[in-house]
Amino acid sequence: MGFTLAELNEADVPDFVAALGGVFEAAPWVAEIAAADRPYATVQALFAGLRAAVEGVDAARRHALLVGHPELAGPAARSRSIAPASIAEQEAAGLDRLSEAEYARFEALNRTYRERFGLPFILCVKRHGRASLLRSFEARLASDPDTERVTAEAEMFRIAAIRLDSLVTGEGGLRTTGRLSTHVLDTAAGRPAEGVAVELLEWVSEGEAALVTRAVTNSDGRTDHPLIGGRPVPIATYELRFRIGDHFRRTGAGLQEPPFLDIVPVRFSVGDPEGHYHVPLVATPWSYQTYRGS
Amino acid sequence: MGFTLAELNEADVPDFVAALGGVFEAAPWVAEIAAADRPYATVQALFAGLRAAVEGVDAARRHALLVGHPELAGPAARSRSIAPASIAEQEAAGLDRLSEAEYARFEALNRTYRERFGLPFILCVKRHGRASLLRSFEARLASDPDTERVTAEAEMFRIAAIRLDSLVTGEGGLRTTGRLSTHVLDTAAGRPAEGVAVELLEWVSEGEAALVTRAVTNSDGRTDHPLIGGRPVPIATYELRFRIGDHFRRTGAGLQEPPFLDIVPVRFSVGDPEGHYHVPLVATPWSYQTYRGS
Amino acid sequence: MGFTLAELNEADVPDFVAALGGVFEAAPWVAEIAAADRPYATVQALFAGLRAAVEGVDAARRHALLVGHPELAGPAARSRSIAPASIAEQEAAGLDRLSEAEYARFEALNRTYRERFGLPFILCVKRHGRASLLRSFEARLASDPDTERVTAEAEMFRIAAIRLDSLVTGEGGLRTTGRLSTHVLDTAAGRPAEGVAVELLEWVSEGEAALVTRAVTNSDGRTDHPLIGGRPVPIATYELRFRIGDHFRRTGAGLQEPPFLDIVPVRFSVGDPEGHYHVPLVATPWSYQTYRGS
Amino acid sequence: MGFTLAELNEADVPDFVAALGGVFEAAPWVAEIAAADRPYATVQALFAGLRAAVEGVDAARRHALLVGHPELAGPAARSRSIAPASIAEQEAAGLDRLSEAEYARFEALNRTYRERFGLPFILCVKRHGRASLLRSFEARLASDPDTERVTAEAEMFRIAAIRLDSLVTGEGGLRTTGRLSTHVLDTAAGRPAEGVAVELLEWVSEGEAALVTRAVTNSDGRTDHPLIGGRPVPIATYELRFRIGDHFRRTGAGLQEPPFLDIVPVRFSVGDPEGHYHVPLVATPWSYQTYRGS
């Protein structure tokens, strides 16, 4: 369910708060304050209004806002007694499917963090793969309280921006999404390679790759939908696996068995979740090239 | 220790037999017969002479020649009570380092094969990786006795050719060796990429890759020695892993962390053990290409 | 000015003929016959209707239809006393800008052809570059009358299809257009190359290349419009010239002067005027690649 | 005819001078002085000795040494009344085959230069193509006398180094030669492309390319000899033209006529005459790549 910017500009305050009360965790008061400054010309302006509301309150209340966030893979999350948006975000990051050992690790990290900074660890999990999430957690444990409060608020605003962007349609969106796409060309035949099975995996830890998605190229050599789209591309190391050997078996170009090339792995990292990563494969039975395209 | 063709042509018969008696497993008589037709103008001619000697004897003796071969990873091999050349060949194929489960599997295959064909399973192991060796073994179990006798002799001659080639230097070698080499070019800088760590792995089974060798590129972007050379390139699926990210960190070309490309895996299969497989990497921080070169 | 299929289906006969009377040179009667079979569900069906009209009349009338075509670069064309569509087509092929020597050559070819076949030389000029047009002319002079009549009619139908496609919008177009496009990627920077000047030339004769169009790449590394689009891509040998040296001077990547690469020429031929020719350039200061993409 | 370093170290002075008297134009006295410091351990040391001899004499004599050089394409050169080495060098640069207009241009440049600097224009012509030679000439006319004297001496020493390197064999050569080579790979077939005709041209002026050499690739896809080797690679813009279409016609891979790729031009510039320029072509009927290799 979503809203248009126009609807939100015209809604009475209770409806406005009902719509946007969840953008900041457990803090409908942010929307309540921002409601007064309507109308907003763009979604960006609306987000700036919410941000100003947060920045306008006293230090205690700002601190409470951070404290109100649930821990990652914490008890509250496990018992699903947190905001629906948080549940969805943590599930998307696979935090609801951790092994007991991993839960234990998160519990230890959460405890240490809370003791050190008096806050729950806040991170925009939609922008991180599993390995990156743990790297960030450990890196931030080494930070100092002042820097860390700034970082935590920045992450809170990132979470809010993504939630708002998915709730509201209208002028001047917040560009909180990236894209990962591919394209397979057969330069032995001078044609797009159709029907090539492609797997996208994420390296969740040293030596462990988890399947993200599967697709098959269409008559234009592309997948019908981006491999990742409509959301940030999590910061992670990925591997695309192209079953190019099967393609050349079909076209009859791959004469010998075993073929020189069969499954082609392409490993790359994403550091900019809002970026567009186009990773094509230009192949013959005896060669291939890949690059960051556009 | 080796011999020149000239030495062998001039040697008296006992010395000739002492030199080449091991070319055919447990069959010095082959060299003894071939000695009579000396001199041989080329190593190829010498090999043809040995082959003619085998093909000149009666069926019973030819059969005995095959029967004289040791089983792969069999009891004789494990107790090292087989010909030194066989020991070396089986060790090179890793057959002296099998798990108990793998030994058991070979024992079962050997038994089945012997019952079905009345012969030990003969394969030129130097031409096969672990997975290919097992695939061949199972494929040949499905063959019929006549075809299989022909195949077994062909493999015996391949073994003999490699042994002879490594023993004798002279005109007209037998071309029993292949080559696997690489070359790393940095096309962002227009220079060979020096100091790039390269790993070569062999996929010994689904999901298990064993390290074959490590190397570092020199100032010409090549490795000082071929990754595999002076022997057949075992039939297998390989993976080269290039630490190209470290290279661009050194040259300062790879600005962001994590870099788009860090470890580049190149997976390919070798089907022609006597072929030359040159697999270069032409890379920038944002692209790479590989192909079967020369 | 154009028409929708619906309008043509509902128009009274005189208006229908007024709209489509020029699709076949000097032969409004074709439209008149086809009018009777309306309504047509698709543009393809409409074209089939016109074609059927032609194929339904007697040999004499069909012959007259061919005879009614103007010669290429003939006196009628020079004095512009031919159908507007023909004038536009011949001008698009540059036939109104020939040297006296070229006119003389066409005059000779036209005369020879008319004497040999009793017809004007009919060719769908929009599908041919200058060199291809002359090659076809000479090739067809060597043909026999029966084959040539078939060829001439086929070309007449091609001309008609293009004229109809540009006149009528509606379901099931005739696909009479091709496309030539490009894309420049900078794989030293991992970004599209913006602001690259691109020239497209056509090799009109051995050693003579005529400029077709100029463009500059946008922020996505593409040109705002296809280099050739909305029409057939004339059969010809082309050369794209990319001023890539200037790009790397701007980005600071091209350190030395003279740069290794400055103007990159890419020469290729088009044989399928209705095809899509995407010819990208993937470049660094020290390397580039091009291919037929999609 | 050449000498070994040992021979020169042992020769008596007149023979030493006879051997090296021509290294500096019309100045055997340089060798005469250098003779006293023998023996020289390396060719580099010998060159340093000659250089020291020049730098050891008074300003007048050093000036006379420069004045002793012939003008480029000047009357003395045209009447071949200059040192044999100079004749060969100027001919190699094509200065004996200029049009009258070009001679006139050189005459004007020579006159202006002599009036401005009181010296003949001295340039190591073996390191420059025609266009680069004229660019340098014009650039240096804009220089000031002191800078120009230094530049002229530097060029004189370059000329001397090349002459010495070609005369003397021994330890520690002067590295006065570069190399231009190519390699053609067919990645549709995974093999070197054999029998490909290659032309190397030099762009001598805007729109005028002069043939430098022709070659055909061998079974390894290389030319039997470097396209340019054993001498500096003249500073110039070059164009390689590969008849790759004929290759794919022979292999049957290039199905359609006209083929997408027929003659592939690769245009690049050389700025470092002593460098190694390896410019391969990695091609299929529908794609190709080139880069500065090694």
Tab-separated table of C-alpha atoms in Angstrom, chain B residues 183 185 187 190 192 220 222 282 289 291-294, chain D residues 183 185 187 190 192 220 222 282 289 291-294:
chain	number	residue	atom	x	y	z
B	183	HIS	CA	50.220	-13.763	-19.080
B	185	LEU	CA	48.415	-7.408	-19.035
B	187	THR	CA	45.543	-2.228	-20.179
B	190	GLY	CA	49.480	-0.280	-21.145
B	192	PRO	CA	52.516	-6.087	-18.362
B	220	ASP	CA	56.920	-9.238	-18.611
B	222	ARG	CA	54.429	-13.922	-17.396
B	282	VAL	CA	43.936	-8.655	-20.050
B	289	GLN	CA	39.230	-10.550	-20.916
B	291	TYR	CA	40.978	-16.357	-24.262
B	292	ARG	CA	42.844	-19.388	-25.467
B	293	GLY	CA	45.940	-17.765	-26.897
B	294	SER	CA	49.155	-19.185	-28.283
D	183	HIS	CA	49.911	-11.281	-33.440
D	185	LEU	CA	44.292	-14.715	-32.804
D	187	THR	CA	38.893	-16.627	-30.887
D	190	GLY	CA	40.564	-20.788	-30.433
D	192	PRO	CA	46.244	-18.425	-34.017
D	220	ASP	CA	51.578	-19.098	-34.658
D	222	ARG	CA	52.775	-13.914	-35.757
D	282	VAL	CA	42.077	-10.834	-31.163
D	289	GLN	CA	40.104	-6.307	-29.684
D	291	TYR	CA	45.819	-3.431	-27.028
D	292	ARG	CA	49.407	-2.538	-26.324
D	293	GLY	CA	50.788	-5.922	-25.305
D	294	SER	CA	54.267	-7.143	-24.526
